[in-house]
PDB file of C-alpha atoms in Angstrom:
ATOM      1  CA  UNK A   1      14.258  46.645 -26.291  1.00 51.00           C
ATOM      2  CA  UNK A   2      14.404  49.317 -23.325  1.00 51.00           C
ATOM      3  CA  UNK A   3      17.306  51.870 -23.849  1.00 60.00           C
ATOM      4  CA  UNK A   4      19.298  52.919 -21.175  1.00 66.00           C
ATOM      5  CA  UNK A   5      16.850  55.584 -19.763  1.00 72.00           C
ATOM      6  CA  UNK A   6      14.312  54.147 -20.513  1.00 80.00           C
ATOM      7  CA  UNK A   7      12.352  51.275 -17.780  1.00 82.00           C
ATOM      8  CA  UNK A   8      12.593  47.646 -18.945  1.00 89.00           C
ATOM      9  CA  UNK A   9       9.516  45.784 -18.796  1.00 92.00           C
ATOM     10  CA  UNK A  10      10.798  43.622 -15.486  1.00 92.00           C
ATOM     11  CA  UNK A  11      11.321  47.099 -13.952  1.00 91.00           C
ATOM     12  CA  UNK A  12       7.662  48.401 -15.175  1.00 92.00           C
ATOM     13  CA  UNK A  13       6.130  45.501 -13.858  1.00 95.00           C
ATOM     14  CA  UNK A  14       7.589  45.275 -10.333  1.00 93.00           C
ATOM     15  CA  UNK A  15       6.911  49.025  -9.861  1.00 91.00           C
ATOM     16  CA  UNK A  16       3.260  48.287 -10.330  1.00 93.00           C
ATOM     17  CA  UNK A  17       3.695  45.721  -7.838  1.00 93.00           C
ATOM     18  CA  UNK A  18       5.642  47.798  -5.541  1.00 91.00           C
ATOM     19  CA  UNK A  19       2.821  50.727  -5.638  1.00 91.00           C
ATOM     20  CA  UNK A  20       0.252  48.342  -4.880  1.00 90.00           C
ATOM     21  CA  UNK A  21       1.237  47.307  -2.038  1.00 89.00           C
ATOM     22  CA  UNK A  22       2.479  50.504  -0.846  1.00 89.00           C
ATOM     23  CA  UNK A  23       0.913  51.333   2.520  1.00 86.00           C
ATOM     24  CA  UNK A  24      -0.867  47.953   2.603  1.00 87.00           C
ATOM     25  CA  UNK A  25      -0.427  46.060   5.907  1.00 88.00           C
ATOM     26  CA  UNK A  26       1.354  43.643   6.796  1.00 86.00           C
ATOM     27  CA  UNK A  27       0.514  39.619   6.801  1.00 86.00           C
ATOM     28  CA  UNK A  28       0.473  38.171   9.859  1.00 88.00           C
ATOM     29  CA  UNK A  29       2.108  34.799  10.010  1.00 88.00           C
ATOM     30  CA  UNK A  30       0.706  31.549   9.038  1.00 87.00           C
ATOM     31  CA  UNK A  31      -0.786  29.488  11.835  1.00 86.00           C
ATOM     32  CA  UNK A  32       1.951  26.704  12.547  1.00 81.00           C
ATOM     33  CA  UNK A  33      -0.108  24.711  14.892  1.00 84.00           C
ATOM     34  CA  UNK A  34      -0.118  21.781  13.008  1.00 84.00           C
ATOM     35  CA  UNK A  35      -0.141  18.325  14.477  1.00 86.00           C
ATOM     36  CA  UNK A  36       2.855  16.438  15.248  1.00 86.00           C
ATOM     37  CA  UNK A  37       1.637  12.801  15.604  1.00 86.00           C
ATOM     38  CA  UNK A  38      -1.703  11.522  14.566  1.00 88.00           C
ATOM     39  CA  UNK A  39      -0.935   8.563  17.018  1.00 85.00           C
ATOM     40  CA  UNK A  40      -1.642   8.261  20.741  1.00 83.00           C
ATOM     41  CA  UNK A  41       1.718   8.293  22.653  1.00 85.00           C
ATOM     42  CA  UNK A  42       1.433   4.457  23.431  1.00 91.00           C
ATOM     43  CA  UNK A  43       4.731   2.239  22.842  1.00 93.00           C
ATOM     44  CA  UNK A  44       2.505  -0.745  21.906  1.00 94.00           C
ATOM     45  CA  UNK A  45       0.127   1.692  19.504  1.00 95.00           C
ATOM     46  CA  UNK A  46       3.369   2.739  17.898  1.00 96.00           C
ATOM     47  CA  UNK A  47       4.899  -1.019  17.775  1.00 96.00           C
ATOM     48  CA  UNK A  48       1.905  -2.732  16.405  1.00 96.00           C
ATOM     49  CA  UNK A  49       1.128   0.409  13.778  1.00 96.00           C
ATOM     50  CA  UNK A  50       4.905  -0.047  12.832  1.00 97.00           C
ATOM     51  CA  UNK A  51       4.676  -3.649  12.250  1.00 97.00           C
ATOM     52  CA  UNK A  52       1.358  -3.294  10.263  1.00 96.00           C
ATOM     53  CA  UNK A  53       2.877  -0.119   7.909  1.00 96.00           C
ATOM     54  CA  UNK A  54       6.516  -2.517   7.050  1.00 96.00           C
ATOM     55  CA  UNK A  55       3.828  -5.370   6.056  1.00 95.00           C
ATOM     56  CA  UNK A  56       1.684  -3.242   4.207  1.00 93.00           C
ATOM     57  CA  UNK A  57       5.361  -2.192   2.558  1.00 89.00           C
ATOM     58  CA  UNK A  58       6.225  -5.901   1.948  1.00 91.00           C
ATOM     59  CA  UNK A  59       8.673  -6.268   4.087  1.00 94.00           C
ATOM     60  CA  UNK A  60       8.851  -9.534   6.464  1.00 95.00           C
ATOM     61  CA  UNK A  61       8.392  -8.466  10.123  1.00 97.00           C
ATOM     62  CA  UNK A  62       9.353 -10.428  13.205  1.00 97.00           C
ATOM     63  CA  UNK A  63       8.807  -9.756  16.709  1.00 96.00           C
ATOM     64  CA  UNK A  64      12.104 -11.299  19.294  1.00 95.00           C
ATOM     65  CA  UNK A  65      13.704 -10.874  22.232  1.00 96.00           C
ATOM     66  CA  UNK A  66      17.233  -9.985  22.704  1.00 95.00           C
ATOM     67  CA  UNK A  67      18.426 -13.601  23.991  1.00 95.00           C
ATOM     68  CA  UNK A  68      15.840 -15.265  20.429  1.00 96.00           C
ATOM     69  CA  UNK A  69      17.387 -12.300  17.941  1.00 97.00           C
ATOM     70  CA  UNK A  70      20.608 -14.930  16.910  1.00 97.00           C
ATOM     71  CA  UNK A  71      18.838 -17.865  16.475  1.00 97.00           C
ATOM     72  CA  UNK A  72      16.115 -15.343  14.340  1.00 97.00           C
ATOM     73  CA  UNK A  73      19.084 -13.953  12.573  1.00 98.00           C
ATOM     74  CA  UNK A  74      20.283 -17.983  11.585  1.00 97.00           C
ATOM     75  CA  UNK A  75      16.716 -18.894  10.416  1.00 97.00           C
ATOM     76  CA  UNK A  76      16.677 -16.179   7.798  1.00 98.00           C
ATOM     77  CA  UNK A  77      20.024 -16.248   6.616  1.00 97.00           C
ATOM     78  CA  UNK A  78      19.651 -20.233   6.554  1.00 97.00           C
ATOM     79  CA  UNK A  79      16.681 -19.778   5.159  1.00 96.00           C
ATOM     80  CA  UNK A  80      17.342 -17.598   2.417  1.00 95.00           C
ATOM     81  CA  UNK A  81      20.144 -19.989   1.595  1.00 96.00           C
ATOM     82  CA  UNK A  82      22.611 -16.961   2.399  1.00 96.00           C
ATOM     83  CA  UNK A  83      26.308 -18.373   2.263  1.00 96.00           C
ATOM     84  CA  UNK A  84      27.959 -14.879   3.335  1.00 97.00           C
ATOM     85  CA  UNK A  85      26.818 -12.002   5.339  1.00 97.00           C
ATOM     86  CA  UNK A  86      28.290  -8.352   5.529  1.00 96.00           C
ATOM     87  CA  UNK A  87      28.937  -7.202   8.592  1.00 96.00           C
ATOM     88  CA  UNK A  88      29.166  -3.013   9.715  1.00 96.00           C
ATOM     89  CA  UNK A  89      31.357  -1.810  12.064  1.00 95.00           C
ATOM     90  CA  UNK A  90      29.978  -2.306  15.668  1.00 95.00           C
ATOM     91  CA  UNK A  91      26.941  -4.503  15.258  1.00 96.00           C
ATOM     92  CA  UNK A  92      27.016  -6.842  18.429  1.00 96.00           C
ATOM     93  CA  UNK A  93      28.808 -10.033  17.856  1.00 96.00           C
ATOM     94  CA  UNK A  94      25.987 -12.017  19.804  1.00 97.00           C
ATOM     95  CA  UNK A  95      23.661 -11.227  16.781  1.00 97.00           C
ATOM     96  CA  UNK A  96      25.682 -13.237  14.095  1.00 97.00           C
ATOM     97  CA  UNK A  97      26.792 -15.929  16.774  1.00 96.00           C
ATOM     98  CA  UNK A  98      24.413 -18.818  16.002  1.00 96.00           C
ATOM     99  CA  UNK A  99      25.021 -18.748  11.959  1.00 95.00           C
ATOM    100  CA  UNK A 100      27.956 -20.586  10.209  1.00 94.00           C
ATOM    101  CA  UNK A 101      27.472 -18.262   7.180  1.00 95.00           C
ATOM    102  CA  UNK A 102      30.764 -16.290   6.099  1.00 96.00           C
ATOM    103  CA  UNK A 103      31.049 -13.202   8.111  1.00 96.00           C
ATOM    104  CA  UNK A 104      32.556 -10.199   5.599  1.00 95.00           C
ATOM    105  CA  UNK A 105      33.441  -7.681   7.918  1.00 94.00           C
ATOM    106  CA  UNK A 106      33.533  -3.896   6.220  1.00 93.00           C
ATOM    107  CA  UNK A 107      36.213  -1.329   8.210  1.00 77.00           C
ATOM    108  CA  UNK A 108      36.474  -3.925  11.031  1.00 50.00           C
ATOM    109  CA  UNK A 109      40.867  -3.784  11.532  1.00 45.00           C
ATOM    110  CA  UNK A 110      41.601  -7.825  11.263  1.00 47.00           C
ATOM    111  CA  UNK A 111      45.350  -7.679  12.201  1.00 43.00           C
ATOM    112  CA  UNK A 112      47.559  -9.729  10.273  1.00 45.00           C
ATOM    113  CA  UNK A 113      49.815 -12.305  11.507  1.00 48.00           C
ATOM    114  CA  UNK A 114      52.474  -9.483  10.957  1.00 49.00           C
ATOM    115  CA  UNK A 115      50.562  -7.315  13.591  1.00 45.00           C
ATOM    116  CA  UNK A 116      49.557  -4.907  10.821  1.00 46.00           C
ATOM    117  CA  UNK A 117      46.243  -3.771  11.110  1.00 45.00           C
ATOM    118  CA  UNK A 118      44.825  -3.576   7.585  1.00 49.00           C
ATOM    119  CA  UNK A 119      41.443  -1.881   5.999  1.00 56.00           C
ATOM    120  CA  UNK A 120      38.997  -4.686   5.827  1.00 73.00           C
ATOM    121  CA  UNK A 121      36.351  -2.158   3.851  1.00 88.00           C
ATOM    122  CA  UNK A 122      34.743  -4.256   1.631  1.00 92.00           C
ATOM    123  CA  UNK A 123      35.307  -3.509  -2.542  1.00 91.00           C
ATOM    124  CA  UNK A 124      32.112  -3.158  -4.939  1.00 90.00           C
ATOM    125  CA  UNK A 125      32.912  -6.879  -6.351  1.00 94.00           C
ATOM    126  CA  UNK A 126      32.800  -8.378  -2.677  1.00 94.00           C
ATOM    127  CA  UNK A 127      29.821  -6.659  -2.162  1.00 93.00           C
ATOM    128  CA  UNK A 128      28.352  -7.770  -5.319  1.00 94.00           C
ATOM    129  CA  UNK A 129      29.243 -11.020  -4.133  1.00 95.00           C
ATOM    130  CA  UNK A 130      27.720 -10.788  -0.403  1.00 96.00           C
ATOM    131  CA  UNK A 131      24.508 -12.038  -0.277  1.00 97.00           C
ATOM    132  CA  UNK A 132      22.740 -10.453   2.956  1.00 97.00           C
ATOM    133  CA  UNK A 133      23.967  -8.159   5.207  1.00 97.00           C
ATOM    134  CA  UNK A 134      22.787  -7.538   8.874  1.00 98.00           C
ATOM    135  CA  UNK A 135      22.086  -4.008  10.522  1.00 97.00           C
ATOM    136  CA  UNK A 136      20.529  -2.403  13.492  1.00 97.00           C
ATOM    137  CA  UNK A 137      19.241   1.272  12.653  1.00 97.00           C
ATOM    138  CA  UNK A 138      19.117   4.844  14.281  1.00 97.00           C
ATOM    139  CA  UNK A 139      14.616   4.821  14.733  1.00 97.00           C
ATOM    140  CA  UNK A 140      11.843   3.767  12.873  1.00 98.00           C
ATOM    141  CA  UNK A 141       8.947   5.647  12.204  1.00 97.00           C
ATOM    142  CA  UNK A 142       5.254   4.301  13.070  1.00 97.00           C
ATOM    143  CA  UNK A 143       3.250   6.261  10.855  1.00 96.00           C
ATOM    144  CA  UNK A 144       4.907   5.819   7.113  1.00 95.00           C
ATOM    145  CA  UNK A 145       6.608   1.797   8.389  1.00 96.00           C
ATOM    146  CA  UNK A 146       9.826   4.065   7.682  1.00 96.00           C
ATOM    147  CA  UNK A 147      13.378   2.985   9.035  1.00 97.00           C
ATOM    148  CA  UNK A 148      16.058   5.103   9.189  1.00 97.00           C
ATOM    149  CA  UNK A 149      20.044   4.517   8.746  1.00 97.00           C
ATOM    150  CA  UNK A 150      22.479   6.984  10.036  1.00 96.00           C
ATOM    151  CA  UNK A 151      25.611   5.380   9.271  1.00 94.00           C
ATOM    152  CA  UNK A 152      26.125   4.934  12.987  1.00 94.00           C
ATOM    153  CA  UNK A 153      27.234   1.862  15.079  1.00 95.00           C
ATOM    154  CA  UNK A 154      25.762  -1.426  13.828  1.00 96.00           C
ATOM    155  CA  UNK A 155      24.367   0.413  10.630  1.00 96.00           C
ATOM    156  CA  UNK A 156      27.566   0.957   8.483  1.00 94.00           C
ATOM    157  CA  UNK A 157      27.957   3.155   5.105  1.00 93.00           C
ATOM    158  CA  UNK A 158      25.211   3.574   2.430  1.00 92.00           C
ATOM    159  CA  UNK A 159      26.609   0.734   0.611  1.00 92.00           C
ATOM    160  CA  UNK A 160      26.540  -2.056   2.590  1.00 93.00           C
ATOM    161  CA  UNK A 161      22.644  -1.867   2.817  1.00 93.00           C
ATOM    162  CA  UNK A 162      21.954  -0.744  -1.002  1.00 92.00           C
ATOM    163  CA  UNK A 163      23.843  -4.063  -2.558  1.00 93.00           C
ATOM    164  CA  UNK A 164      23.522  -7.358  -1.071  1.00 94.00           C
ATOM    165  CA  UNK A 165      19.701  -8.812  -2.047  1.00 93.00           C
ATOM    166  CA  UNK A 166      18.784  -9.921   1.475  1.00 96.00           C
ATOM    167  CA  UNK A 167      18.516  -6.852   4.491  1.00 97.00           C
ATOM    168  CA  UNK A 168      17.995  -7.988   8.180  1.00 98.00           C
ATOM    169  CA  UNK A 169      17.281  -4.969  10.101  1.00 97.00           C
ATOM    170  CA  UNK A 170      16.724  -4.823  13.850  1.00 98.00           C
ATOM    171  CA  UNK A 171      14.953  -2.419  15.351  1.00 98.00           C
ATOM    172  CA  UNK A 172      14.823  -1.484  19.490  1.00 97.00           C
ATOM    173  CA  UNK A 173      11.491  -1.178  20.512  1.00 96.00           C
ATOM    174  CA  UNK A 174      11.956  -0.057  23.661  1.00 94.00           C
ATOM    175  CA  UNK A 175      13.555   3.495  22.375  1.00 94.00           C
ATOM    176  CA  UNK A 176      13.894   3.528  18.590  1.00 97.00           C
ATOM    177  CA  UNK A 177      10.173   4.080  17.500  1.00 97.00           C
ATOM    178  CA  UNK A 178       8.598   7.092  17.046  1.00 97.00           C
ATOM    179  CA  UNK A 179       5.086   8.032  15.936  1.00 96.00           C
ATOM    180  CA  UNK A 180       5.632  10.642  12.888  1.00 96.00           C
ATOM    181  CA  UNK A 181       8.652  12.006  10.726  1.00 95.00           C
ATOM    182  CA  UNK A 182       8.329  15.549  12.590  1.00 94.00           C
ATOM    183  CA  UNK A 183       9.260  13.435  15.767  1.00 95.00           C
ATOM    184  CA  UNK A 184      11.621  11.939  13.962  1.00 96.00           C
ATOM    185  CA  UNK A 185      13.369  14.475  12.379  1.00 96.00           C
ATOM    186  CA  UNK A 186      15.010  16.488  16.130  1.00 95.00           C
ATOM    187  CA  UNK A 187      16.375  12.986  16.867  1.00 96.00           C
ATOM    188  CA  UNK A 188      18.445  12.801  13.659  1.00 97.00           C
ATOM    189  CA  UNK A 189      21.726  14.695  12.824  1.00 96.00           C
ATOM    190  CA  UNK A 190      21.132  15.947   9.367  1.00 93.00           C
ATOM    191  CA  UNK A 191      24.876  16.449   8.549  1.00 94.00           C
ATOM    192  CA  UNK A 192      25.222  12.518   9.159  1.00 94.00           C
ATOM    193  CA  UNK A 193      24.392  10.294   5.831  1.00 93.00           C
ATOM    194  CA  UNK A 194      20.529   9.774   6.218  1.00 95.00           C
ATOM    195  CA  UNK A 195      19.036   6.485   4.647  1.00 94.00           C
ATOM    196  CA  UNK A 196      14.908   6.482   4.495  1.00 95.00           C
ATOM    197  CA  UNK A 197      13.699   3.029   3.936  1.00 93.00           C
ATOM    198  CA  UNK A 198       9.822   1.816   3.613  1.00 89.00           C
ATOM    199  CA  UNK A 199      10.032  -1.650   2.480  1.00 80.00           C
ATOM    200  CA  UNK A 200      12.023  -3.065  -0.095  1.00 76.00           C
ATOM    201  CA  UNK A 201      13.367  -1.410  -2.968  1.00 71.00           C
ATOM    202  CA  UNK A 202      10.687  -1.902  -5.944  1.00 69.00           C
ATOM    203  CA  UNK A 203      10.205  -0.041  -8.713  1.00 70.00           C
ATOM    204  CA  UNK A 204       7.116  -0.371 -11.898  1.00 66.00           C
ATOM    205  CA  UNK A 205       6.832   0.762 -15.644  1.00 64.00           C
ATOM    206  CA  UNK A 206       4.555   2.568 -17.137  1.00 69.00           C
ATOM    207  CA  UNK A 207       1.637  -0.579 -16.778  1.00 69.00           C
ATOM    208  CA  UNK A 208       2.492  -0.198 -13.196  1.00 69.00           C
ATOM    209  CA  UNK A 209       4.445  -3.511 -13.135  1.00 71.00           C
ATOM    210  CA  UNK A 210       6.289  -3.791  -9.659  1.00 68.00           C
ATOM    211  CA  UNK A 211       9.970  -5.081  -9.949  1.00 68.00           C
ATOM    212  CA  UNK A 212      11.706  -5.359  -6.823  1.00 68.00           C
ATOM    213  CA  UNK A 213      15.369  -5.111  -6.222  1.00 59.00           C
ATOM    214  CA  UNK A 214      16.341  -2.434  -8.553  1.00 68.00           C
ATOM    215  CA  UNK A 215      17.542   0.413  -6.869  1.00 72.00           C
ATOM    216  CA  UNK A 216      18.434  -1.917  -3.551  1.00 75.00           C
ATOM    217  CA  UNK A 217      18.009  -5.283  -1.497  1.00 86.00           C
ATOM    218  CA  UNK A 218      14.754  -7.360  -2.706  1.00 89.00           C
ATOM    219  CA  UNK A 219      14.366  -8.645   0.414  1.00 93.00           C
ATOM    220  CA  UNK A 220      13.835  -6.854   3.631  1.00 95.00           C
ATOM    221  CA  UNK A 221      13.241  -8.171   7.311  1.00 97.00           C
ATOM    222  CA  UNK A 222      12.655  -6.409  10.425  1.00 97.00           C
ATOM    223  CA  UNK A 223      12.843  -7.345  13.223  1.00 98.00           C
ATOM    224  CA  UNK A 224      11.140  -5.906  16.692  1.00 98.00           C
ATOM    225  CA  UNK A 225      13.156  -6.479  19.376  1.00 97.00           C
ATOM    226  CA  UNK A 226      10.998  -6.576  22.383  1.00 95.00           C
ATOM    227  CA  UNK A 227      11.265  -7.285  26.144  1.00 89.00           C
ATOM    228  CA  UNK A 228      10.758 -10.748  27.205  1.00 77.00           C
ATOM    229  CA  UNK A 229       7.338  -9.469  28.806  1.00 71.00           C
ATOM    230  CA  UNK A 230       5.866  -8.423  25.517  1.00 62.00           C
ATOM    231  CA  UNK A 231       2.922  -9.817  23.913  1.00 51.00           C
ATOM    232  CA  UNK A 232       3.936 -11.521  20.632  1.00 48.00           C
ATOM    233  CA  UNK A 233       7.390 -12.147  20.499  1.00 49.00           C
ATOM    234  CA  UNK A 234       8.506 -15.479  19.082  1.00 48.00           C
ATOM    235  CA  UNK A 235       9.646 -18.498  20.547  1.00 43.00           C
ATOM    236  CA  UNK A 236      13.010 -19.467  20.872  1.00 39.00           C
ATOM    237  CA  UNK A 237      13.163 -21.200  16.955  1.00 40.00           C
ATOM    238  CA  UNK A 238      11.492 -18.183  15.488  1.00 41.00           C
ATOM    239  CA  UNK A 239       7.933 -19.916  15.598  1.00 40.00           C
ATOM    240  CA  UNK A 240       5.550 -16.458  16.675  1.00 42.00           C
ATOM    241  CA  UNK A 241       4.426 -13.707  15.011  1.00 50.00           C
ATOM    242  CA  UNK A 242       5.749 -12.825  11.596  1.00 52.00           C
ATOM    243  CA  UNK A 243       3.869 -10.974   8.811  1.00 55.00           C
TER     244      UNK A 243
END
């Protein structure tokens, strides 16, 4: 134990250190020229690596158009044998207009016969109870089959997309794909709530046995929405390309 005039051992130590590199020069920086894509800047490149990386994340991946995405969107749910649906504040209406599934709005304002607008946010047990929900997304990345949630229009809170077992996500090709995360990353606003999603949720033990839906939905679609030009979209029942 060091007395009060006497050095403690921290302060022995770091005056060593200090000595030594008295007078030493200094280190120039580290060379920051790394690369920011490892894909060529090709929109179909960067669609068909992103609808390789989902698969290869087991999620189910469909290619549409705009006028095919709601009679896409009423093959899965109908499919699935989804009876409800949760819907986020500003996702187009045209999306959910072919299915007959219960629409459970979250924040959208129904007003009341009254002429009260009330909160229409849906509670934990509704949500429990909802069995997909539908969502477009802020971009998705090529590289690591990543999609990314903002919160924004069409996307909702957190919540909506971490409950319900069934996820239909829609993704823009035309300007929501990007090649790499360091791409991604200027086009995000990092004080908004950020959601990173590669596939569906899964989780394994220790004997590396894969459960999915733990930590989030167990199923997970997404689907490409291309221009009516582009190679492998799917017909107007949902017959096409789907991995």
């Amino acid at each position: 134990m060091s007395s009060p005039t006497t050095p403690s051992s921290r302060d022995r130590i770091l005056g060593r250190v200090r000595a030594a590199l008295d007078g030493a020069p200094d280190i120039p920086p580290p060379a920051r020229g790394y690369l920011a894509a490892h894909t060529a800047d090709d929109p179909a490149a960067l669609l068909d690596l992103l609808h390789a990386n989902l698969a290869d994340y087991r999620a189910k991946v469909h290619r549409g158009t705009e006028a095919e995405l709601p009679s896409l969107v009423e093959r899965l749910l109908r499919e699935h044998g989804a009876g409800s649906v949760a819907v986020p504040p500003g996702l187009p209406a045209v999306w959910l207009s072919r299915t007959r599934v219960e629409q459970r709005h979250d924040r959208g304002g129904r007003t009341s016969p009254a002429g009260a607008v009330r909160d229409e946010t849906l509670t934990p047990y509704e949500l429990d109870a909802t069995d997909a929900v539908v969502t477009g997304c802020a971009l998705a990345i090529a590289e690591t089959g990543t999609i990314v949630l903002d919160g924004g229009p069409g996307q909702g809170r957190r919540a909506l997309t971490l409950v319900p077992d069934l996820h239909i996500c829609v993704v823009r090709a035309a300007d929501q794909i990007v090649a790499s995360v360091p791409l991604a990353l200027p086009r995000l606003d990092p004080s908004r709530p950020l959601t990173w999603i590669s596939g569906p949720s899964a989780t394994s033990d220790i004997e590396l046995d894969r459960v999915e839906g733990v930590h989030g939905p167990r199923t997970l679609h997404v689907v490409l929405l291309v221009d009516a030009e582009s190679e492998g979209a799917e017909g107007a029942e949902g017959a096409g390309k789907r991995v």
